[in-house]
Coordinates of C-alpha atoms in Angstrom, one line a residue:
X1 CA -2.0 -21.1 28.2
X2 CA -1.6 -22.8 24.8
X3 CA -0.1 -21.0 21.8
X4 CA -1.9 -20.4 18.6
X5 CA 0.9 -21.8 16.4
X6 CA 0.6 -24.6 13.9
X7 CA 2.3 -27.8 14.7
X8 CA 4.0 -28.6 11.4
X9 CA 6.3 -31.6 11.6
X10 CA 10.0 -31.1 11.0
X11 CA 11.0 -33.9 8.6
X12 CA 13.5 -34.8 5.9
X13 CA 10.7 -34.6 3.4
X14 CA 10.3 -31.0 4.4
X15 CA 14.0 -30.4 3.7
X16 CA 13.6 -32.2 0.3
X17 CA 10.6 -30.1 -0.7
X18 CA 12.2 -26.8 0.3
X19 CA 15.5 -27.2 -1.5
X20 CA 13.9 -28.6 -4.7
X21 CA 11.4 -25.7 -4.8
X22 CA 13.5 -22.8 -3.6
X23 CA 16.7 -23.8 -5.5
X24 CA 15.7 -26.1 -8.5
X25 CA 18.7 -25.0 -10.5
X26 CA 21.4 -25.4 -7.8
X27 CA 23.9 -28.1 -8.7
X28 CA 25.4 -31.3 -7.3
X29 CA 28.7 -32.1 -8.9
X30 CA 30.2 -35.6 -8.6
X31 CA 33.9 -35.7 -9.4
X32 CA 34.9 -38.6 -11.7
X33 CA 38.7 -38.1 -11.8
X34 CA 38.8 -35.6 -14.6
X35 CA 35.6 -33.6 -14.6
X36 CA 32.3 -33.5 -12.8
X37 CA 28.9 -35.2 -13.4
X38 CA 26.3 -32.5 -12.8
X39 CA 22.7 -32.6 -11.8
X40 CA 20.5 -29.8 -10.5
X41 CA 18.5 -30.0 -7.3
X42 CA 15.2 -30.6 -9.2
X43 CA 16.7 -33.6 -10.9
X44 CA 18.1 -35.0 -7.7
X45 CA 14.8 -34.6 -6.0
X46 CA 13.0 -36.4 -8.8
X47 CA 15.5 -39.2 -8.6
X48 CA 15.1 -39.4 -4.8
X49 CA 11.4 -39.8 -5.4
X50 CA 12.0 -42.6 -7.9
X51 CA 14.4 -44.3 -5.4
X52 CA 11.6 -44.2 -2.8
X53 CA 9.1 -45.6 -5.2
X54 CA 11.5 -48.3 -6.3
X55 CA 12.3 -49.3 -2.7
X56 CA 8.6 -49.5 -1.9
X57 CA 8.3 -51.7 -4.9
X58 CA 10.6 -54.3 -3.4
X59 CA 8.7 -54.2 -0.1
X60 CA 10.6 -51.5 1.9
X61 CA 8.1 -50.1 4.3
X62 CA 8.2 -47.3 6.9
X63 CA 10.8 -48.0 9.7
X64 CA 12.6 -50.5 7.5
X65 CA 16.4 -49.9 7.4
X66 CA 18.2 -49.4 4.1
X67 CA 22.0 -49.4 4.3
X68 CA 24.3 -47.3 2.1
X69 CA 27.9 -48.5 1.5
X70 CA 29.0 -45.6 -0.6
X71 CA 31.4 -42.8 -1.1
X72 CA 30.2 -39.2 -1.4
X73 CA 28.3 -38.8 -4.7
X74 CA 24.9 -37.8 -6.2
X75 CA 23.3 -41.2 -5.7
X76 CA 24.3 -41.2 -2.0
X77 CA 22.6 -37.8 -1.7
X78 CA 19.5 -39.2 -3.3
X79 CA 19.4 -41.9 -0.6
X80 CA 19.9 -39.2 2.1
X81 CA 16.8 -37.5 0.8
X82 CA 14.5 -40.3 -0.5
X83 CA 14.9 -43.0 2.1
X84 CA 13.9 -40.9 5.2
X85 CA 11.3 -39.0 3.2
X86 CA 9.4 -42.3 2.5
X87 CA 9.5 -43.1 6.2
X88 CA 12.2 -45.7 6.0
X89 CA 15.5 -45.3 7.8
X90 CA 18.9 -44.8 6.1
X91 CA 21.8 -46.6 7.8
X92 CA 25.1 -45.2 6.6
X93 CA 27.8 -47.9 6.6
X94 CA 31.4 -47.0 7.3
X95 CA 33.5 -48.0 4.3
X96 CA 36.5 -48.5 6.5
X97 CA 35.1 -50.9 9.1
X98 CA 36.8 -54.2 9.6
X99 CA 34.7 -57.1 8.3
X100 CA 33.6 -58.3 11.7
X101 CA 32.4 -54.8 12.7
X102 CA 30.7 -54.2 9.3
X103 CA 28.8 -57.5 9.6
X104 CA 27.9 -56.6 13.2
X105 CA 26.4 -53.2 12.4
X106 CA 24.4 -54.5 9.4
X107 CA 22.9 -57.3 11.5
X108 CA 22.4 -55.1 14.5
X109 CA 20.5 -52.5 12.6
X110 CA 18.5 -55.2 10.6
X111 CA 19.2 -53.7 7.2
X112 CA 16.7 -55.1 4.6
X113 CA 18.5 -53.7 1.6
X114 CA 21.9 -52.1 0.9
X115 CA 22.8 -49.5 -1.7
X116 CA 26.5 -50.2 -2.4
X117 CA 29.2 -48.8 -4.7
X118 CA 30.3 -51.5 -7.2
X119 CA 33.9 -51.2 -6.0
X120 CA 32.8 -52.0 -2.4
X121 CA 31.2 -55.3 -3.3
X122 CA 34.2 -57.4 -2.3
X123 CA 34.1 -56.1 1.3
X124 CA 30.3 -56.5 1.4
X125 CA 30.5 -60.1 0.1
X126 CA 32.7 -61.0 3.1
X127 CA 30.0 -60.3 5.6
X128 CA 26.6 -61.0 4.0
X129 CA 26.3 -64.6 5.2
X130 CA 26.2 -63.2 8.7
X131 CA 23.5 -60.7 7.8
X132 CA 20.3 -62.6 7.3
X133 CA 18.1 -59.5 7.2
X134 CA 19.6 -58.3 3.9
X135 CA 17.4 -59.4 0.9
X136 CA 18.6 -57.0 -1.8
X137 CA 21.8 -55.3 -2.8
X138 CA 21.5 -52.3 -5.2
X139 CA 24.8 -51.6 -7.0
X140 CA 25.9 -48.1 -7.9
X141 CA 28.4 -47.9 -10.8
X142 CA 30.5 -50.6 -12.3
X143 CA 31.7 -53.8 -10.6
X144 CA 35.3 -54.7 -11.3
X145 CA 34.9 -58.4 -10.4
X146 CA 31.9 -60.1 -12.0
X147 CA 32.5 -63.2 -9.9
X148 CA 31.9 -61.2 -6.7
X149 CA 28.6 -60.0 -8.0
X150 CA 27.6 -63.5 -8.9
X151 CA 28.7 -64.6 -5.4
X152 CA 26.4 -62.0 -3.8
X153 CA 23.6 -63.0 -6.2
X154 CA 23.6 -66.5 -4.7
X155 CA 22.8 -65.0 -1.3
X156 CA 20.3 -62.2 -2.2
X157 CA 18.8 -60.2 -5.1
X158 CA 21.3 -57.9 -6.9
X159 CA 20.0 -54.9 -8.8
X160 CA 21.6 -52.1 -10.8
X161 CA 20.9 -48.7 -9.3
X162 CA 20.2 -46.8 -12.5
X163 CA 17.9 -49.6 -13.8
X164 CA 16.2 -49.7 -10.4
X165 CA 15.3 -46.0 -10.7
X166 CA 14.5 -46.0 -14.4
X167 CA 11.8 -48.6 -14.0
X168 CA 10.1 -47.0 -10.9
X169 CA 7.3 -44.6 -10.6
X170 CA 8.3 -41.6 -8.3
X171 CA 6.6 -41.0 -5.1
X172 CA 4.2 -38.0 -5.7
X173 CA 3.0 -37.3 -2.1
X174 CA 5.4 -38.0 0.7
X175 CA 3.7 -39.8 3.6
X176 CA 3.0 -38.1 6.9
X177 CA 5.9 -39.0 9.2
X178 CA 6.1 -38.4 12.9
X179 CA 9.0 -36.0 13.4
X180 CA 10.3 -38.0 16.4
X181 CA 10.5 -41.2 14.3
X182 CA 13.9 -42.5 13.1
X183 CA 15.4 -41.0 10.0
X184 CA 19.0 -42.2 10.0
X185 CA 21.3 -44.6 12.0
X186 CA 24.9 -43.9 12.4
X187 CA 27.3 -46.1 14.5
X188 CA 30.0 -44.9 16.7
X189 CA 33.5 -45.7 15.5
X190 CA 33.9 -48.6 17.9
X191 CA 37.6 -48.2 18.9
X192 CA 36.8 -50.2 22.0
X193 CA 34.2 -53.0 21.6
X194 CA 31.5 -53.1 19.0
X195 CA 30.2 -49.9 17.6
X196 CA 26.9 -48.5 19.2
X197 CA 24.0 -47.3 17.1
X198 CA 22.8 -43.7 17.3
X199 CA 19.4 -43.2 15.8
X200 CA 18.7 -39.6 14.5
X201 CA 15.1 -38.5 14.3
X202 CA 13.6 -36.3 11.5
X203 CA 13.3 -33.5 14.1
X204 CA 16.9 -33.8 15.2
X205 CA 18.1 -33.9 11.6
X206 CA 16.1 -30.9 10.6
X207 CA 17.2 -28.8 13.6
X208 CA 20.8 -29.8 13.3
X209 CA 20.8 -28.7 9.6
X210 CA 19.3 -25.3 10.6
X211 CA 22.1 -24.9 13.2
X212 CA 24.7 -25.3 10.4
X213 CA 23.2 -22.8 8.0
X214 CA 25.5 -19.9 9.1
X215 CA 28.4 -21.9 7.6
X216 CA 26.7 -22.1 4.2
X217 CA 25.0 -18.7 3.9
X218 CA 27.4 -16.6 1.8
X219 CA 24.5 -15.9 -0.5
X220 CA 22.9 -13.8 2.2
X221 CA 26.2 -12.1 3.1
X222 CA 26.9 -10.9 -0.5
X223 CA 23.6 -9.7 -1.8
X224 CA 25.0 -7.2 -4.3
X225 CA 27.4 -9.8 -5.7
X226 CA 24.7 -12.5 -5.6
X227 CA 27.2 -15.2 -5.0
X228 CA 26.3 -18.5 -3.4
X229 CA 28.5 -20.9 -1.6
X230 CA 30.1 -23.9 -3.3
X231 CA 30.8 -26.6 -0.8
X232 CA 33.4 -29.4 -1.3
X233 CA 32.0 -32.1 1.0
X234 CA 35.1 -34.1 1.9
X235 CA 33.9 -35.4 5.3
X236 CA 32.4 -38.9 4.5
X237 CA 28.7 -39.2 4.2
X238 CA 28.9 -42.4 6.2
X239 CA 30.2 -40.4 9.2
X240 CA 27.7 -38.6 11.4
X241 CA 25.5 -37.5 8.4
X242 CA 28.6 -35.8 6.9
X243 CA 28.3 -33.3 9.8
X244 CA 24.9 -32.2 8.4
X245 CA 26.5 -30.6 5.3
X246 CA 24.3 -32.2 2.6
X247 CA 21.1 -31.1 4.4
X248 CA 22.4 -27.6 5.2
X249 CA 23.5 -27.1 1.5
X250 CA 20.1 -28.3 0.3
X251 CA 18.5 -25.8 2.6
X252 CA 20.7 -22.9 1.3
X253 CA 21.0 -23.8 -2.4
X254 CA 24.7 -24.2 -2.1
X255 CA 26.4 -26.1 -4.9
X256 CA 27.7 -29.4 -3.6
X257 CA 30.9 -31.0 -4.9
X258 CA 31.0 -34.7 -4.1
X259 CA 34.6 -36.0 -4.4
X260 CA 33.6 -39.7 -4.7
X261 CA 36.6 -41.9 -3.9
X262 CA 39.1 -39.2 -4.8
X263 CA 40.1 -38.1 -1.2
X264 CA 43.8 -37.7 -1.7
X265 CA 45.6 -34.4 -1.7
X266 CA 46.3 -34.3 -5.4
X267 CA 42.7 -34.8 -6.7
X268 CA 41.4 -32.5 -3.9
X269 CA 43.7 -29.8 -5.2
X270 CA 42.5 -30.4 -8.7
X271 CA 38.9 -30.1 -7.6
X272 CA 39.6 -26.8 -5.9
X273 CA 41.2 -25.4 -9.1
X274 CA 38.5 -26.8 -11.3
X275 CA 35.3 -26.0 -9.4
X276 CA 36.3 -23.1 -7.2
X277 CA 34.7 -24.1 -3.9
X278 CA 34.2 -21.4 -1.3
X279 CA 34.4 -23.8 1.7
X280 CA 35.1 -27.4 2.5
X281 CA 34.7 -29.7 5.4
X282 CA 37.0 -32.5 6.5
X283 CA 39.2 -33.9 9.2
X284 CA 42.6 -32.4 10.2
X285 CA 44.5 -35.2 8.6
X286 CA 43.0 -34.3 5.2
X287 CA 43.9 -30.6 5.6
X288 CA 47.4 -31.5 6.7
X289 CA 47.9 -33.8 3.7
X290 CA 46.6 -31.0 1.4
X291 CA 48.9 -28.5 3.0
X292 CA 51.9 -30.7 2.5
X293 CA 50.9 -31.1 -1.2
X294 CA 50.5 -27.4 -1.7
X295 CA 54.1 -26.8 -0.5
X296 CA 55.5 -28.5 -3.5
X297 CA 52.6 -28.2 -6.0
X298 CA 51.4 -24.6 -6.3
X299 CA 47.7 -24.5 -6.6
X300 CA 45.1 -21.7 -6.9
X301 CA 43.1 -22.1 -3.7
X302 CA 42.0 -18.5 -3.6
X303 CA 38.3 -19.4 -4.0
X304 CA 38.2 -20.8 -0.5
X305 CA 36.9 -18.5 2.2
X306 CA 36.9 -21.1 4.9
X307 CA 37.8 -24.7 5.7
X308 CA 36.0 -26.5 8.5
X309 CA 37.8 -29.1 10.5
X310 CA 36.6 -31.7 13.0
X311 CA 36.8 -35.2 14.2
X312 CA 39.9 -34.5 16.2
X313 CA 41.9 -31.5 17.5
X314 CA 43.2 -29.3 14.7
X315 CA 46.9 -28.4 15.2
X316 CA 47.5 -24.7 15.8
X317 CA 50.4 -24.8 13.4
X318 CA 48.1 -26.0 10.6
X319 CA 45.7 -23.2 11.3
X320 CA 48.5 -20.6 11.3
X321 CA 49.9 -21.9 8.1
X322 CA 46.6 -21.8 6.1
X323 CA 45.9 -18.3 7.4
X324 CA 49.4 -16.9 6.8
X325 CA 50.2 -18.5 3.5
X326 CA 46.7 -18.8 1.8
X327 CA 44.5 -16.4 3.8
X328 CA 42.1 -19.2 4.6
X329 CA 40.7 -19.5 8.1
X330 CA 40.3 -23.1 9.4
X331 CA 37.3 -23.2 11.6
X332 CA 37.2 -26.1 14.1
X333 CA 34.1 -27.7 15.4
X334 CA 33.6 -30.2 18.1
X335 CA 31.1 -33.0 18.4
X336 CA 30.7 -36.7 18.0
X337 CA 28.3 -39.3 16.4
X338 CA 26.1 -39.1 19.4
X339 CA 25.6 -35.3 18.9
X340 CA 24.7 -35.4 15.2
X341 CA 27.5 -34.1 15.5
X342 CA 28.0 -30.3 15.6
X343 CA 28.0 -28.9 19.1
X344 CA 30.6 -26.1 18.9
X345 CA 32.1 -23.9 16.2
X346 CA 35.2 -21.8 16.5
X347 CA 33.9 -18.6 15.0
X348 CA 35.9 -15.6 16.4
X349 CA 34.0 -12.7 17.9
X350 CA 33.2 -9.8 15.5
X351 CA 36.0 -7.3 15.3
X352 CA 38.7 -9.7 16.4
X353 CA 42.1 -8.3 15.3
X354 CA 43.8 -10.5 12.7
X355 CA 46.7 -11.2 15.1
X356 CA 44.3 -12.8 17.5
X357 CA 42.2 -14.9 15.1
X358 CA 44.3 -18.0 15.6
X359 CA 43.7 -17.8 19.4
X360 CA 40.0 -18.4 18.7
X361 CA 40.3 -20.7 15.7
X362 CA 42.6 -23.0 17.6
X363 CA 39.9 -23.7 20.2
X364 CA 37.0 -26.2 19.8
X365 CA 34.8 -23.2 19.6
X366 CA 31.7 -21.8 21.2
X367 CA 28.6 -23.9 21.8
X368 CA 26.0 -23.4 19.0
X369 CA 22.4 -22.4 19.8
X370 CA 20.3 -25.4 20.8
X371 CA 23.0 -27.2 22.7
X372 CA 23.7 -26.9 26.4
X373 CA 27.2 -27.7 27.6
X374 CA 28.9 -28.1 31.0
X375 CA 32.1 -29.5 32.4
X376 CA 32.1 -31.7 35.5
X377 CA 34.9 -33.1 37.7
X378 CA 35.5 -36.6 39.0
X379 CA 32.8 -36.1 41.6
X380 CA 30.3 -34.9 39.0
X381 CA 30.5 -31.3 40.3
X382 CA 29.8 -28.7 37.7
X383 CA 32.9 -26.6 37.1
X384 CA 33.0 -22.8 36.3
X385 CA 33.7 -21.3 32.9
X386 CA 36.9 -19.5 33.9
X387 CA 39.4 -20.9 31.4
X388 CA 41.2 -22.8 34.3
X389 CA 38.9 -25.4 35.7
X390 CA 39.1 -28.8 34.0
X391 CA 36.2 -31.3 33.6
X392 CA 34.6 -33.8 31.3
X393 CA 32.2 -32.2 28.8
X394 CA 28.6 -33.1 29.1
X395 CA 25.9 -32.0 26.7
X396 CA 22.2 -32.1 26.1
X397 CA 19.9 -30.7 23.4
X398 CA 17.4 -31.6 20.6
X399 CA 20.0 -33.3 18.4
X400 CA 21.9 -35.0 21.2
X401 CA 21.2 -38.7 21.7
X402 CA 19.4 -39.9 24.8
X403 CA 20.6 -43.5 24.4
X404 CA 21.9 -46.1 22.0
X405 CA 20.1 -48.6 19.8
X406 CA 19.2 -51.7 21.9
X407 CA 19.5 -49.8 25.1
X408 CA 23.3 -50.0 25.3
X409 CA 25.6 -47.6 27.0
X410 CA 23.7 -46.4 30.0
X411 CA 27.0 -45.5 31.7
X412 CA 27.4 -42.7 29.1
X413 CA 24.6 -40.6 30.5
X414 CA 24.4 -38.5 33.6
X415 CA 20.8 -37.4 34.6
X416 CA 19.9 -36.5 31.0
X417 CA 23.3 -35.2 30.0
X418 CA 25.5 -37.1 27.5
X419 CA 29.0 -37.8 29.0
X420 CA 31.4 -37.3 26.1
X421 CA 34.7 -38.5 27.5
X422 CA 36.5 -35.3 26.4
X423 CA 38.3 -33.3 29.1
X424 CA 38.2 -29.5 28.5
X425 CA 38.2 -26.0 29.9
X426 CA 35.7 -23.3 29.0
X427 CA 36.7 -19.6 29.2
X428 CA 34.4 -16.8 30.3
X429 CA 33.6 -16.0 26.6
X430 CA 32.3 -19.6 26.2
X431 CA 35.1 -21.0 24.0
X432 CA 35.9 -24.6 24.7
X433 CA 39.5 -25.9 24.8
X434 CA 39.8 -29.7 24.6
X435 CA 42.6 -30.9 26.8
X436 CA 42.3 -34.6 26.1
X437 CA 40.2 -37.7 26.0
X438 CA 39.6 -39.2 29.4
X439 CA 41.4 -42.4 28.2
X440 CA 44.3 -40.5 26.6
X441 CA 45.3 -38.0 29.3
X442 CA 48.7 -38.7 30.7
X443 CA 49.0 -38.7 34.5
X444 CA 52.6 -38.1 35.3
X445 CA 53.6 -37.8 39.0
X446 CA 50.0 -36.8 40.0
X447 CA 49.9 -34.0 37.3
X448 CA 48.1 -34.1 33.9
X449 CA 49.8 -33.8 30.6
X450 CA 47.6 -33.1 27.6
X451 CA 48.5 -35.4 24.7
X452 CA 46.6 -33.0 22.4
X453 CA 48.7 -30.0 23.4
X454 CA 51.9 -32.0 23.2
X455 CA 51.0 -33.2 19.7
X456 CA 50.3 -29.7 18.6
X457 CA 53.7 -28.5 19.9
X458 CA 55.5 -31.3 18.1
X459 CA 53.6 -30.7 14.8
X460 CA 54.7 -27.1 15.0
X461 CA 58.2 -28.2 14.1
X462 CA 58.8 -27.5 10.4
X463 CA 60.2 -30.9 9.7
X464 CA 57.3 -32.8 11.3
X465 CA 54.4 -34.0 9.2
X466 CA 52.3 -35.4 12.0
X467 CA 52.6 -36.7 15.6
X468 CA 50.6 -38.7 18.1
X469 CA 51.3 -39.0 21.8
X470 CA 50.3 -41.8 24.2
X471 CA 50.9 -42.6 27.8
X472 CA 53.3 -45.4 28.7
X473 CA 54.2 -46.9 32.1
X474 CA 57.0 -45.3 34.1
X475 CA 58.5 -46.8 37.3
X476 CA 59.0 -43.4 38.9
X477 CA 56.2 -41.1 37.5
X478 CA 53.5 -43.8 36.9
X479 CA 53.0 -42.6 33.3
X480 CA 55.1 -40.6 30.8
X481 CA 54.5 -39.5 27.2
X482 CA 55.7 -41.4 24.2
X483 CA 55.7 -39.4 21.0
X484 CA 55.2 -41.1 17.6
X485 CA 56.6 -38.7 15.0
X486 CA 56.3 -38.8 11.2
X487 CA 59.1 -36.7 9.6
X488 CA 58.3 -34.9 6.3
X489 CA 59.8 -36.5 3.2
X490 CA 63.4 -35.5 2.5
X491 CA 63.9 -34.2 6.0
X492 CA 66.2 -35.5 8.8
X493 CA 65.2 -34.9 12.4
X494 CA 67.1 -36.0 15.6
X495 CA 65.6 -36.4 19.0
X496 CA 67.8 -33.7 20.4
X497 CA 66.8 -31.1 17.9
X498 CA 63.1 -31.9 18.5
X499 CA 63.5 -31.7 22.3
X500 CA 65.3 -28.4 22.0
X501 CA 62.4 -27.1 19.9
X502 CA 59.8 -28.3 22.4
X503 CA 61.7 -26.8 25.3
X504 CA 60.7 -23.3 24.1
X505 CA 57.0 -24.2 23.8
X506 CA 56.0 -26.4 26.7
X507 CA 56.8 -26.6 30.4
X508 CA 60.0 -28.7 31.0
X509 CA 58.4 -31.6 32.9
X510 CA 56.1 -32.2 29.8
X511 CA 59.1 -32.9 27.6
X512 CA 59.0 -36.5 26.4
X513 CA 62.0 -38.7 26.9
X514 CA 60.7 -41.4 24.6
X515 CA 60.2 -41.0 20.8
X516 CA 59.5 -43.3 18.0
X517 CA 60.0 -42.2 14.4
X518 CA 57.4 -44.0 12.2
X519 CA 56.4 -43.8 8.5
X520 CA 52.7 -43.3 9.3
X521 CA 50.4 -43.1 12.2
X522 CA 47.5 -45.5 12.2
X523 CA 44.1 -44.0 11.8
X524 CA 40.6 -45.0 12.8
X525 CA 37.8 -45.5 10.3
X526 CA 36.9 -41.8 10.5
X527 CA 40.5 -40.5 10.2
X528 CA 41.4 -40.0 13.8
X529 CA 44.8 -41.2 15.2
X530 CA 44.2 -44.8 16.4
X531 CA 45.9 -44.6 19.7
X532 CA 44.7 -48.1 20.7
X533 CA 46.7 -49.5 17.9
X534 CA 49.8 -47.5 19.0
X535 CA 49.4 -48.7 22.6
X536 CA 49.1 -52.3 21.5
X537 CA 52.0 -52.0 19.2
X538 CA 54.1 -50.5 22.0
X539 CA 53.2 -53.3 24.3
X540 CA 54.1 -55.9 21.7
X541 CA 57.5 -54.3 21.1
X542 CA 56.7 -53.4 17.5
X543 CA 58.3 -49.9 17.6
X544 CA 61.9 -48.7 17.9
X545 CA 62.0 -46.3 20.9
X546 CA 64.6 -43.6 21.2
X547 CA 65.0 -42.8 24.9
X548 CA 66.9 -40.0 26.5
X549 CA 67.6 -39.3 30.1
X550 CA 65.7 -36.4 31.7
X551 CA 67.7 -33.6 33.2
X552 CA 67.2 -32.5 36.8
X553 CA 65.5 -29.3 35.6
X554 CA 62.9 -31.4 33.7
X555 CA 61.7 -33.2 36.8

């Protein structure tokens, strides 16, 4: 029996129309270092339509790829809306990619035009010769080096973004787009080999944005106060669609604060005091840096009702400190580029006593509606949700990729399920606890040591700013943990003191006997600890290692 329901397409144009009509006066604020450049949703929508008209004017057609090489700002949001709405495909380029990988992804995607911040032109100029598909570069903002602009102009047409929009007629009627057609391309971070392209559809983008609405719906929770959310979107718009935040905010009429290039703790604190955001999204390293800054620079952060954290495991000590000192819950989420990315959110059950909140917040969370999740062992046997059984997370759902651009990565799929590479347990309430990455788990004497749990234990020490743990070869135990530790400025920390501290928090045989005190831990292009660089540096002998002898009780 067929239903009687209409078959309206779920498209980015639908998102654009809804937000501009339902919340025409909601604002987008782009931070410029001292104040904010403001535009209302209706203005942003009109400019997105002008962008689409201008792109059509230079020959961009449906399914053509348009790259963005930008920080978070209003113009990037206009591209998020206008490019997919016209039927073209936005390709968000990671600002932190090495030149060889940047050139690879531009060429692999076949970008015909690139919208780039003026300050990013030197990086772009390094790779354009290897990207024959690029015919036009559209520059946002000032260019510090005129010679770089001239260099690019010898290779392709160079246009000014504001002039480009000013001279264009806006699209009045958005074309009918098939909802399963491509809307956006994001590439995996490529820590091993070249990045792989994940192509989001209009349908997947629309449904993923709907799944995130509970995070941005304070307006519906406080009817009498009539307050809406103000979202400080710190997570980069080049990374997994900024976790869907721009589209979710557009759906809810939430004010968006775009930090531009000002992603350090000091300007973020200034933005919080200036614009009073109610929530913000970012990776744990950002929230750790902000926390360290707040310790010595008192700042009014009382407007924040929540921080969301993802990209890597959020240390329990960080969650505890924000909750105890600032009354701000840090809600973790789990996902990856291949999952659009949100799959789980650590929202505690209703009625959870305050003393138990951290127990839930410190998990990866419960799977969100629309996503199916299971854990499987080495023999691909599905494991129970009992909080004990370990297995690799596999997921499927309407915003989970079924493959990669060009048909790559077939080994990442298991009979319709995406293999994620994350090892986890799931308790009977459905809360996921990430134990490790399959490539990062430490196998010591036949037993597993979780590098994530060990890192969290180390970072709980009051003198430790951050820590990363890798496995290193051991003649007796096959592998043992090596802890890289960054000590907070002005503090002194000895190995013995740190091991005594850890002995009260972890089982004795987990205690590392190898430590390296470093000034900073290398990060990937999306802010995660870059353990591949740590392993290579260790193998090359680049780190001073402090080694102690294990006692009999630790074996």
